[in-house]
Amino acid sequence: MCLSQARYGIAWGVIGSAMACYDSSLQYAKSRIQFGKPIAAFQMTQEKLVHMVTEITKAQLLCLQLGRLKDQGKMKFTQISMAKRNNVYFALEIARMARAIHGANGILDEYPIMRHAANLESVITYEGTHEMHTLIIGEDITGHAAFM
Amino acid sequence: MAKFQGVDYYNIDSLLSEDEILVRNTVREFVDEQVIPIIEKHNRAGTFPFDLIKGMADIGLFGATLPAKYGCAELNNVAYGLMMQELERGDSGVRSFASVQSGLVMYPIYQFGSEEQKDYWLPKLAKGEKIGCFGLTEPDFGSNPGGMITRAEKKDGGYVLNGAKMWITNGTIADVAVVWAKLDGVVRGFLVEKGTKGFTAPEMHGKHSLRASVTPKRICFRNRKD
């Protein structure tokens, strides 16, 4: 019950890490000039930015509905597992993509990227590992507990 | 860098109430003004930004969903979630500090504590005058309560705890620990105050992650008695 509270907060929290990484990446990509134009004008940078903003949007919607269910007293702990599992996974992926967009600058603490990336490496295993949350949802939908 | 304007590609703000947006924006501003300017310094040094505690309390971050009679903000869960989102835009370690204080210390005290424990601890934790931590995970059994080794024994009108806990966010700075231990084979929660005989929590060094958050190497309880 206590862990559900903390996991709920984590599912929301990591959207913040992801937003910080996306925001920094978008600004960097628009201002960093390579081959005579901003790197934001290149297809492979756009693909990264689009992936980031799409995953952030999906995470926001997962959490908002989760919160509304919690406020109505209808939330299941397996639904928290889905939001924690999904949102941390994609926040970490977004942090790594942000590192790539920032190039070498991405490793400096002038930008928040590596700090968020390193932090998220803890968050993906604490309060129930990614794998454990997978099996919690797996049991819920199949009726078979696969973790012991 | 330009001021953060939020990320809202689907006009999700239209699904939030005015109060929820107000809470979100208050924390967003706090993070821009108080957290981001100092966080890299703490992350480099591996220190917890104590100076942020009062500010976090002032904007109602601790125990945000609990009743106003304990000095809490009594917000809904969506507003609380938005607070955590904005705080982590600053840093996951700072958000972890607030998550532990709210979700793992204040919430169990509110849910399972006696009236006396609630009246004593919740207002102090809400104001940030007292810091809490949560001791479940053990060095040998991870976070599986089934295998928990820490034992509690009833003795002289109180309880004696023996065991060790590991990976306890806020552990080195906590005034109170919510500790889980087996009493006659059943997992029960105990409040252990800092300074209790046999209670030690030396700091862990060498973390490459959550560096602006403090974690003890392990917390030990040896023959503790109330």
mmCIF file of C-alpha atoms in Angstrom:
data_model
loop_
_atom_site.group_PDB
_atom_site.id
_atom_site.type_symbol
_atom_site.label_atom_id
_atom_site.label_comp_id
_atom_site.label_asym_id
_atom_site.label_seq_id
_atom_site.Cartn_x
_atom_site.Cartn_y
_atom_site.Cartn_z
ATOM 1 C CA MET A 1 0.000 0.000 0.000
ATOM 2 C CA CYS A 2 2.856 2.378 0.914
ATOM 3 C CA LEU A 3 4.790 1.181 -2.123
ATOM 4 C CA SER A 4 1.779 1.933 -4.314
ATOM 5 C CA GLN A 5 1.913 5.537 -3.078
ATOM 6 C CA ALA A 6 5.585 5.881 -3.897
ATOM 7 C CA ARG A 7 5.289 4.166 -7.279
ATOM 8 C CA TYR A 8 2.420 6.446 -8.200
ATOM 9 C CA GLY A 9 4.656 9.461 -7.519
ATOM 10 C CA ILE A 10 7.503 7.925 -9.536
ATOM 11 C CA ALA A 11 5.263 7.324 -12.566
ATOM 12 C CA TRP A 12 4.512 11.065 -12.608
ATOM 13 C CA GLY A 13 7.984 12.174 -11.555
ATOM 14 C CA VAL A 14 9.887 10.657 -14.452
ATOM 15 C CA ILE A 15 7.751 12.659 -16.903
ATOM 16 C CA GLY A 16 9.607 15.628 -15.415
ATOM 17 C CA SER A 17 13.028 14.124 -16.154
ATOM 18 C CA ALA A 18 11.873 13.333 -19.668
ATOM 19 C CA MET A 19 10.502 16.857 -20.185
ATOM 20 C CA ALA A 20 13.781 18.397 -19.025
ATOM 21 C CA CYS A 21 15.718 16.221 -21.501
ATOM 22 C CA TYR A 22 13.312 16.929 -24.369
ATOM 23 C CA ASP A 23 13.212 20.672 -23.689
ATOM 24 C CA SER A 24 17.000 20.910 -23.611
ATOM 25 C CA SER A 25 17.263 18.783 -26.781
ATOM 26 C CA LEU A 26 14.747 20.861 -28.724
ATOM 27 C CA GLN A 27 16.491 24.108 -27.811
ATOM 28 C CA TYR A 28 19.915 22.660 -28.561
ATOM 29 C CA ALA A 29 18.841 21.180 -31.891
ATOM 30 C CA LYS A 30 17.366 24.478 -33.042
ATOM 31 C CA SER A 31 20.468 26.467 -32.164
ATOM 32 C CA ARG A 32 23.318 24.061 -33.034
ATOM 33 C CA ILE A 33 24.452 24.635 -36.612
ATOM 34 C CA GLN A 34 26.102 21.828 -38.600
ATOM 35 C CA PHE A 35 26.590 21.671 -42.378
ATOM 36 C CA GLY A 36 25.083 25.139 -42.658
ATOM 37 C CA LYS A 37 21.763 24.525 -40.882
ATOM 38 C CA PRO A 38 20.411 23.749 -37.402
ATOM 39 C CA ILE A 39 20.634 20.032 -36.562
ATOM 40 C CA ALA A 40 16.852 20.253 -35.923
ATOM 41 C CA ALA A 41 16.484 20.488 -39.714
ATOM 42 C CA PHE A 42 17.933 16.992 -40.222
ATOM 43 C CA GLN A 43 15.619 14.016 -40.527
ATOM 44 C CA MET A 44 17.332 11.818 -37.941
ATOM 45 C CA THR A 45 17.233 14.556 -35.296
ATOM 46 C CA GLN A 46 13.558 15.146 -36.003
ATOM 47 C CA GLU A 47 12.847 11.447 -35.637
ATOM 48 C CA LYS A 48 14.397 11.534 -32.149
ATOM 49 C CA LEU A 49 12.527 14.663 -31.105
ATOM 50 C CA VAL A 50 9.222 13.298 -32.396
ATOM 51 C CA HIS A 51 9.750 10.017 -30.558
ATOM 52 C CA MET A 52 10.492 11.954 -27.369
ATOM 53 C CA VAL A 53 7.453 14.221 -27.473
ATOM 54 C CA THR A 54 5.166 11.321 -28.430
ATOM 55 C CA GLU A 55 6.326 9.178 -25.500
ATOM 56 C CA ILE A 56 6.015 12.143 -23.117
ATOM 57 C CA THR A 57 2.448 12.720 -24.315
ATOM 58 C CA LYS A 58 1.535 9.044 -23.829
ATOM 59 C CA ALA A 59 3.084 9.063 -20.340
ATOM 60 C CA GLN A 60 1.112 12.194 -19.422
ATOM 61 C CA LEU A 61 -2.151 10.561 -20.486
ATOM 62 C CA LEU A 62 -1.377 7.318 -18.608
ATOM 63 C CA CYS A 63 -0.688 9.266 -15.416
ATOM 64 C CA LEU A 64 -3.640 11.598 -15.706
ATOM 65 C CA GLN A 65 -6.116 8.734 -16.044
ATOM 66 C CA LEU A 66 -4.301 6.836 -13.271
ATOM 67 C CA GLY A 67 -4.700 9.868 -11.000
ATOM 68 C CA ARG A 68 -8.382 10.260 -11.848
ATOM 69 C CA LEU A 69 -8.942 6.553 -11.029
ATOM 70 C CA LYS A 70 -7.019 6.993 -7.762
ATOM 71 C CA ASP A 71 -9.144 10.000 -6.818
ATOM 72 C CA GLN A 72 -12.285 7.953 -7.526
ATOM 73 C CA GLY A 73 -10.964 5.066 -5.411
ATOM 74 C CA LYS A 74 -10.972 2.777 -8.472
ATOM 75 C CA MET A 75 -7.250 2.413 -9.135
ATOM 76 C CA LYS A 76 -5.712 -1.083 -9.152
ATOM 77 C CA PHE A 77 -2.084 -1.518 -8.116
ATOM 78 C CA THR A 78 -1.447 -3.328 -11.401
ATOM 79 C CA GLN A 79 -2.360 -0.097 -13.180
ATOM 80 C CA ILE A 80 0.323 1.731 -11.178
ATOM 81 C CA SER A 81 2.754 -0.967 -12.342
ATOM 82 C CA MET A 82 1.884 -0.174 -15.958
ATOM 83 C CA ALA A 83 2.503 3.560 -15.523
ATOM 84 C CA LYS A 84 5.729 3.088 -13.517
ATOM 85 C CA ARG A 85 7.055 0.472 -15.924
ATOM 86 C CA ASN A 86 6.228 2.386 -19.084
ATOM 87 C CA ASN A 87 7.128 5.879 -17.969
ATOM 88 C CA VAL A 88 10.518 5.094 -16.441
ATOM 89 C CA TYR A 89 11.507 2.977 -19.437
ATOM 90 C CA PHE A 90 10.730 5.744 -21.898
ATOM 91 C CA ALA A 91 12.165 8.508 -19.700
ATOM 92 C CA LEU A 92 15.486 6.657 -19.702
ATOM 93 C CA GLU A 93 15.291 6.136 -23.460
ATOM 94 C CA ILE A 94 14.530 9.849 -23.905
ATOM 95 C CA ALA A 95 17.519 10.789 -21.711
ATOM 96 C CA ARG A 96 19.807 8.631 -23.885
ATOM 97 C CA MET A 97 18.403 10.155 -27.090
ATOM 98 C CA ALA A 98 18.894 13.603 -25.578
ATOM 99 C CA ARG A 99 22.527 12.719 -24.922
ATOM 100 C CA ALA A 100 22.919 11.809 -28.582
ATOM 101 C CA ILE A 101 21.302 15.050 -29.807
ATOM 102 C CA HIS A 102 23.621 17.108 -27.580
ATOM 103 C CA GLY A 103 26.646 15.318 -28.984
ATOM 104 C CA ALA A 104 29.757 15.589 -26.837
ATOM 105 C CA ASN A 105 28.177 18.511 -24.976
ATOM 106 C CA GLY A 106 25.644 16.030 -23.633
ATOM 107 C CA ILE A 107 28.158 14.602 -21.177
ATOM 108 C CA LEU A 108 28.845 17.985 -19.530
ATOM 109 C CA ASP A 109 26.957 19.136 -16.453
ATOM 110 C CA GLU A 110 26.323 22.420 -18.219
ATOM 111 C CA TYR A 111 23.307 20.465 -19.476
ATOM 112 C CA PRO A 112 21.014 18.377 -17.244
ATOM 113 C CA ILE A 113 21.091 15.290 -19.487
ATOM 114 C CA MET A 114 23.659 12.960 -17.915
ATOM 115 C CA ARG A 115 22.367 13.720 -14.414
ATOM 116 C CA HIS A 116 18.834 12.734 -15.415
ATOM 117 C CA ALA A 117 20.107 9.689 -17.347
ATOM 118 C CA ALA A 118 22.183 8.486 -14.385
ATOM 119 C CA ASN A 119 19.316 9.131 -11.961
ATOM 120 C CA LEU A 120 16.865 7.207 -14.124
ATOM 121 C CA GLU A 121 19.194 4.189 -14.055
ATOM 122 C CA SER A 122 18.257 3.937 -10.359
ATOM 123 C CA VAL A 123 14.610 4.747 -10.865
ATOM 124 C CA ILE A 124 14.135 1.937 -13.398
ATOM 125 C CA THR A 125 14.989 -0.650 -10.723
ATOM 126 C CA TYR A 126 13.871 0.956 -7.463
ATOM 127 C CA GLU A 127 10.325 0.586 -6.147
ATOM 128 C CA GLY A 128 9.876 -2.589 -8.142
ATOM 129 C CA THR A 129 12.153 -3.320 -11.072
ATOM 130 C CA HIS A 130 10.972 -2.932 -14.650
ATOM 131 C CA GLU A 131 10.944 -6.745 -14.840
ATOM 132 C CA MET A 132 8.878 -7.162 -11.672
ATOM 133 C CA HIS A 133 6.239 -4.721 -12.866
ATOM 134 C CA THR A 134 6.117 -6.630 -16.161
ATOM 135 C CA LEU A 135 5.285 -9.820 -14.264
ATOM 136 C CA ILE A 136 2.748 -8.089 -12.006
ATOM 137 C CA ILE A 137 0.796 -6.998 -15.081
ATOM 138 C CA GLY A 138 1.476 -10.387 -16.710
ATOM 139 C CA GLU A 139 -0.142 -12.187 -13.803
ATOM 140 C CA ASP A 140 -3.089 -9.792 -13.830
ATOM 141 C CA ILE A 141 -3.943 -10.367 -17.490
ATOM 142 C CA THR A 142 -3.150 -14.104 -17.735
ATOM 143 C CA GLY A 143 -3.977 -15.364 -14.250
ATOM 144 C CA HIS A 144 -0.544 -17.026 -14.092
ATOM 145 C CA ALA A 145 2.104 -15.774 -11.656
ATOM 146 C CA ALA A 146 5.436 -16.113 -13.466
ATOM 147 C CA PHE A 147 7.716 -14.671 -10.763
ATOM 148 C CA MET A 148 8.096 -17.687 -8.519
ATOM 149 C CA MET B 1 18.434 28.387 -21.771
ATOM 150 C CA ALA B 2 14.984 29.794 -22.474
ATOM 151 C CA LYS B 3 12.437 29.512 -19.676
ATOM 152 C CA PHE B 4 10.635 26.171 -19.554
ATOM 153 C CA GLN B 5 7.136 26.452 -21.035
ATOM 154 C CA GLY B 6 5.907 22.921 -20.368
ATOM 155 C CA VAL B 7 5.396 20.091 -22.832
ATOM 156 C CA ASP B 8 1.734 19.765 -23.802
ATOM 157 C CA TYR B 9 1.309 18.506 -27.360
ATOM 158 C CA TYR B 10 -2.219 17.178 -26.781
ATOM 159 C CA ASN B 11 -3.698 20.137 -24.862
ATOM 160 C CA ILE B 12 -3.801 17.971 -21.741
ATOM 161 C CA ASP B 13 -4.038 21.168 -19.698
ATOM 162 C CA SER B 14 -7.674 21.331 -20.828
ATOM 163 C CA LEU B 15 -8.278 18.151 -18.788
ATOM 164 C CA LEU B 16 -6.887 19.724 -15.601
ATOM 165 C CA SER B 17 -8.765 21.916 -13.130
ATOM 166 C CA GLU B 18 -7.681 25.493 -12.413
ATOM 167 C CA ASP B 19 -6.440 24.384 -8.999
ATOM 168 C CA GLU B 20 -4.368 21.566 -10.484
ATOM 169 C CA ILE B 21 -2.752 23.967 -12.961
ATOM 170 C CA LEU B 22 -2.074 26.475 -10.179
ATOM 171 C CA VAL B 23 -0.341 23.826 -8.057
ATOM 172 C CA ARG B 24 1.673 22.620 -11.057
ATOM 173 C CA ASN B 25 2.790 26.144 -11.940
ATOM 174 C CA THR B 26 3.772 26.923 -8.342
ATOM 175 C CA VAL B 27 6.111 23.918 -8.246
ATOM 176 C CA ARG B 28 7.387 24.694 -11.755
ATOM 177 C CA GLU B 29 8.375 28.168 -10.615
ATOM 178 C CA PHE B 30 9.985 26.809 -7.442
ATOM 179 C CA VAL B 31 12.065 24.387 -9.513
ATOM 180 C CA ASP B 32 13.172 27.137 -11.943
ATOM 181 C CA GLU B 33 14.113 29.533 -9.170
ATOM 182 C CA GLN B 34 15.359 27.298 -6.368
ATOM 183 C CA VAL B 35 16.318 23.853 -7.672
ATOM 184 C CA ILE B 36 17.879 24.202 -11.123
ATOM 185 C CA PRO B 37 20.383 26.944 -10.173
ATOM 186 C CA ILE B 38 21.944 24.842 -7.379
ATOM 187 C CA ILE B 39 21.404 21.223 -8.344
ATOM 188 C CA GLU B 40 24.488 20.549 -10.488
ATOM 189 C CA LYS B 41 26.711 21.764 -7.660
ATOM 190 C CA HIS B 42 25.116 19.287 -5.245
ATOM 191 C CA ASN B 43 25.172 16.518 -7.817
ATOM 192 C CA ARG B 44 28.918 17.047 -8.328
ATOM 193 C CA ALA B 45 29.622 17.145 -4.607
ATOM 194 C CA GLY B 46 27.234 14.307 -3.780
ATOM 195 C CA THR B 47 25.429 16.416 -1.189
ATOM 196 C CA PHE B 48 21.764 16.796 -0.365
ATOM 197 C CA PRO B 49 20.402 20.348 -0.859
ATOM 198 C CA PHE B 50 19.123 20.925 2.687
ATOM 199 C CA ASP B 51 18.305 24.551 1.830
ATOM 200 C CA LEU B 52 15.404 23.359 -0.325
ATOM 201 C CA ILE B 53 13.495 21.647 2.495
ATOM 202 C CA LYS B 54 11.779 24.735 3.865
ATOM 203 C CA GLY B 55 10.770 25.953 0.415
ATOM 204 C CA MET B 56 9.352 22.532 -0.448
ATOM 205 C CA ALA B 57 7.345 22.565 2.786
ATOM 206 C CA ASP B 58 6.095 26.110 2.123
ATOM 207 C CA ILE B 59 4.561 25.088 -1.207
ATOM 208 C CA GLY B 60 2.864 22.089 0.407
ATOM 209 C CA LEU B 61 4.916 19.284 -1.156
ATOM 210 C CA PHE B 62 5.083 17.022 1.898
ATOM 211 C CA GLY B 63 2.059 14.810 2.481
ATOM 212 C CA ALA B 64 0.201 16.904 -0.083
ATOM 213 C CA THR B 65 -2.882 14.665 -0.178
ATOM 214 C CA LEU B 66 -3.281 14.359 3.620
ATOM 215 C CA PRO B 67 -5.826 16.360 5.679
ATOM 216 C CA ALA B 68 -5.359 20.048 6.434
ATOM 217 C CA LYS B 69 -5.732 19.388 10.162
ATOM 218 C CA TYR B 70 -2.206 17.942 10.112
ATOM 219 C CA GLY B 71 -0.871 20.992 8.290
ATOM 220 C CA CYS B 72 -1.032 19.280 4.884
ATOM 221 C CA ALA B 73 -2.317 20.720 1.600
ATOM 222 C CA GLU B 74 -5.214 18.218 1.209
ATOM 223 C CA LEU B 75 -4.878 18.118 -2.586
ATOM 224 C CA ASN B 76 -6.189 15.455 -4.947
ATOM 225 C CA ASN B 77 -3.893 12.810 -6.406
ATOM 226 C CA VAL B 78 -3.616 14.451 -9.826
ATOM 227 C CA ALA B 79 -2.300 17.651 -8.206
ATOM 228 C CA TYR B 80 0.142 15.575 -6.146
ATOM 229 C CA GLY B 81 1.298 13.789 -9.314
ATOM 230 C CA LEU B 82 1.842 17.092 -11.104
ATOM 231 C CA MET B 83 3.946 18.246 -8.146
ATOM 232 C CA MET B 84 6.173 15.175 -8.472
ATOM 233 C CA GLN B 85 6.461 15.696 -12.233
ATOM 234 C CA GLU B 86 7.622 19.281 -11.840
ATOM 235 C CA LEU B 87 9.979 18.500 -8.970
ATOM 236 C CA GLU B 88 11.698 15.766 -10.954
ATOM 237 C CA ARG B 89 12.208 18.173 -13.848
ATOM 238 C CA GLY B 90 14.642 19.623 -11.324
ATOM 239 C CA ASP B 91 16.142 16.331 -10.136
ATOM 240 C CA SER B 92 15.081 12.731 -9.449
ATOM 241 C CA GLY B 93 17.017 12.756 -6.172
ATOM 242 C CA VAL B 94 15.097 15.758 -4.874
ATOM 243 C CA ARG B 95 11.849 14.169 -6.028
ATOM 244 C CA SER B 96 12.863 10.930 -4.309
ATOM 245 C CA PHE B 97 13.383 12.869 -1.073
ATOM 246 C CA ALA B 98 9.857 14.296 -1.321
ATOM 247 C CA SER B 99 8.342 10.950 -2.411
ATOM 248 C CA VAL B 100 9.820 9.187 0.607
ATOM 249 C CA GLN B 101 8.759 11.905 3.055
ATOM 250 C CA SER B 102 5.197 11.901 1.651
ATOM 251 C CA GLY B 103 4.464 8.420 0.334
ATOM 252 C CA LEU B 104 6.612 6.211 2.534
ATOM 253 C CA VAL B 105 6.659 8.065 5.853
ATOM 254 C CA MET B 106 3.672 10.405 6.231
ATOM 255 C CA TYR B 107 1.252 8.137 4.382
ATOM 256 C CA PRO B 108 1.894 4.996 6.495
ATOM 257 C CA ILE B 109 1.820 7.053 9.701
ATOM 258 C CA TYR B 110 -1.522 8.512 8.582
ATOM 259 C CA GLN B 111 -2.888 5.153 7.462
ATOM 260 C CA PHE B 112 -1.621 2.846 10.207
ATOM 261 C CA GLY B 113 -0.403 5.085 13.059
ATOM 262 C CA SER B 114 -2.151 5.821 16.345
ATOM 263 C CA GLU B 115 -3.860 9.207 16.835
ATOM 264 C CA GLU B 116 -0.981 10.167 19.086
ATOM 265 C CA GLN B 117 1.622 9.295 16.442
ATOM 266 C CA LYS B 118 -0.323 11.182 13.764
ATOM 267 C CA ASP B 119 -0.751 14.307 15.905
ATOM 268 C CA TYR B 120 2.915 14.288 16.867
ATOM 269 C CA TRP B 121 4.652 13.430 13.590
ATOM 270 C CA LEU B 122 2.494 14.618 10.677
ATOM 271 C CA PRO B 123 2.612 18.397 11.314
ATOM 272 C CA LYS B 124 6.377 18.279 11.888
ATOM 273 C CA LEU B 125 6.963 16.209 8.749
ATOM 274 C CA ALA B 126 4.646 18.497 6.725
ATOM 275 C CA LYS B 127 6.679 21.546 7.796
ATOM 276 C CA GLY B 128 9.936 19.765 7.000
ATOM 277 C CA GLU B 129 11.070 20.220 10.614
ATOM 278 C CA LYS B 130 11.492 16.466 10.794
ATOM 279 C CA ILE B 131 12.723 14.173 8.030
ATOM 280 C CA GLY B 132 11.652 10.565 7.600
ATOM 281 C CA CYS B 133 12.894 7.433 5.885
ATOM 282 C CA PHE B 134 11.432 4.001 5.129
ATOM 283 C CA GLY B 135 13.239 0.779 5.964
ATOM 284 C CA LEU B 136 11.965 -2.264 4.090
ATOM 285 C CA THR B 137 14.819 -3.475 1.842
ATOM 286 C CA GLU B 138 17.454 -5.691 3.468
ATOM 287 C CA PRO B 139 21.035 -6.514 2.428
ATOM 288 C CA ASP B 140 20.271 -10.238 2.126
ATOM 289 C CA PHE B 141 16.660 -10.341 0.980
ATOM 290 C CA GLY B 142 16.128 -7.243 -1.148
ATOM 291 C CA SER B 143 12.600 -5.904 -0.980
ATOM 292 C CA ASN B 144 10.843 -9.244 -0.523
ATOM 293 C CA PRO B 145 9.000 -9.038 2.841
ATOM 294 C CA GLY B 146 8.574 -12.822 2.831
ATOM 295 C CA GLY B 147 12.287 -13.329 3.395
ATOM 296 C CA MET B 148 12.691 -10.471 5.870
ATOM 297 C CA ILE B 149 15.294 -11.142 8.577
ATOM 298 C CA THR B 150 14.816 -8.090 10.834
ATOM 299 C CA ARG B 151 12.991 -9.196 13.988
ATOM 300 C CA ALA B 152 10.956 -7.334 16.597
ATOM 301 C CA GLU B 153 10.390 -8.581 20.115
ATOM 302 C CA LYS B 154 8.044 -7.204 22.742
ATOM 303 C CA LYS B 155 10.031 -6.271 25.815
ATOM 304 C CA ASP B 156 9.486 -4.081 28.874
ATOM 305 C CA GLY B 157 6.449 -2.281 27.451
ATOM 306 C CA GLY B 158 8.226 -1.508 24.161
ATOM 307 C CA TYR B 159 9.852 -3.353 21.292
ATOM 308 C CA VAL B 160 13.402 -4.455 20.604
ATOM 309 C CA LEU B 161 14.521 -4.559 16.952
ATOM 310 C CA ASN B 162 17.430 -6.505 15.505
ATOM 311 C CA GLY B 163 18.482 -6.461 11.875
ATOM 312 C CA ALA B 164 19.799 -4.330 9.015
ATOM 313 C CA LYS B 165 18.217 -2.348 6.182
ATOM 314 C CA MET B 166 19.837 -1.132 2.977
ATOM 315 C CA TRP B 167 19.203 1.367 0.160
ATOM 316 C CA ILE B 168 17.222 3.668 2.431
ATOM 317 C CA THR B 169 16.726 7.076 0.786
ATOM 318 C CA ASN B 170 17.083 9.907 3.379
ATOM 319 C CA GLY B 171 18.419 7.346 5.894
ATOM 320 C CA THR B 172 21.467 9.319 7.028
ATOM 321 C CA ILE B 173 19.511 12.525 7.712
ATOM 322 C CA ALA B 174 16.234 11.073 8.979
ATOM 323 C CA ASP B 175 14.804 11.959 12.383
ATOM 324 C CA VAL B 176 12.430 9.031 12.196
ATOM 325 C CA ALA B 177 12.503 5.715 10.351
ATOM 326 C CA VAL B 178 9.424 3.690 9.423
ATOM 327 C CA VAL B 179 10.957 0.240 9.862
ATOM 328 C CA TRP B 180 9.405 -3.075 8.872
ATOM 329 C CA ALA B 181 10.234 -6.088 11.018
ATOM 330 C CA LYS B 182 8.731 -9.474 11.811
ATOM 331 C CA LEU B 183 6.924 -9.729 15.131
ATOM 332 C CA ASP B 184 5.994 -13.358 15.817
ATOM 333 C CA GLY B 185 6.355 -14.088 12.090
ATOM 334 C CA VAL B 186 4.101 -11.206 10.963
ATOM 335 C CA VAL B 187 5.537 -8.103 9.242
ATOM 336 C CA ARG B 188 4.756 -4.998 11.321
ATOM 337 C CA GLY B 189 5.753 -1.326 11.060
ATOM 338 C CA PHE B 190 7.726 0.489 13.782
ATOM 339 C CA LEU B 191 8.706 4.127 14.229
ATOM 340 C CA VAL B 192 12.338 4.395 15.269
ATOM 341 C CA GLU B 193 13.668 7.798 16.300
ATOM 342 C CA LYS B 194 17.148 9.039 15.538
ATOM 343 C CA GLY B 195 19.385 8.749 18.567
ATOM 344 C CA THR B 196 17.793 5.511 19.739
ATOM 345 C CA LYS B 197 20.429 3.219 21.235
ATOM 346 C CA GLY B 198 21.814 0.775 18.683
ATOM 347 C CA PHE B 199 20.504 2.733 15.661
ATOM 348 C CA THR B 200 23.275 3.534 13.162
ATOM 349 C CA ALA B 201 23.146 4.817 9.565
ATOM 350 C CA PRO B 202 26.585 5.635 8.072
ATOM 351 C CA GLU B 203 26.583 7.278 4.647
ATOM 352 C CA MET B 204 27.200 5.304 1.447
ATOM 353 C CA HIS B 205 29.804 6.720 -0.926
ATOM 354 C CA GLY B 206 30.530 6.045 -4.570
ATOM 355 C CA LYS B 207 27.037 6.400 -6.079
ATOM 356 C CA HIS B 208 26.984 7.378 -9.769
ATOM 357 C CA SER B 209 23.233 7.983 -9.607
ATOM 358 C CA LEU B 210 20.879 10.070 -7.426
ATOM 359 C CA ARG B 211 23.923 11.926 -6.147
ATOM 360 C CA ALA B 212 21.883 14.833 -4.744
ATOM 361 C CA SER B 213 20.023 12.384 -2.519
ATOM 362 C CA VAL B 214 21.493 10.702 0.556
ATOM 363 C CA THR B 215 21.550 6.954 1.121
ATOM 364 C CA PRO B 216 23.172 5.180 4.062
ATOM 365 C CA LYS B 217 25.403 2.168 3.513
ATOM 366 C CA ARG B 218 23.062 0.321 5.801
ATOM 367 C CA ILE B 219 20.903 1.042 8.806
ATOM 368 C CA CYS B 220 21.476 -1.283 11.735
ATOM 369 C CA PHE B 221 19.312 -2.005 14.750
ATOM 370 C CA ARG B 222 20.964 -3.811 17.618
ATOM 371 C CA ASN B 223 18.976 -4.674 20.714
ATOM 372 C CA ARG B 224 17.008 -1.534 20.426
ATOM 373 C CA LYS B 225 14.507 -1.052 23.181
ATOM 374 C CA ASP B 226 11.766 1.596 23.538
#
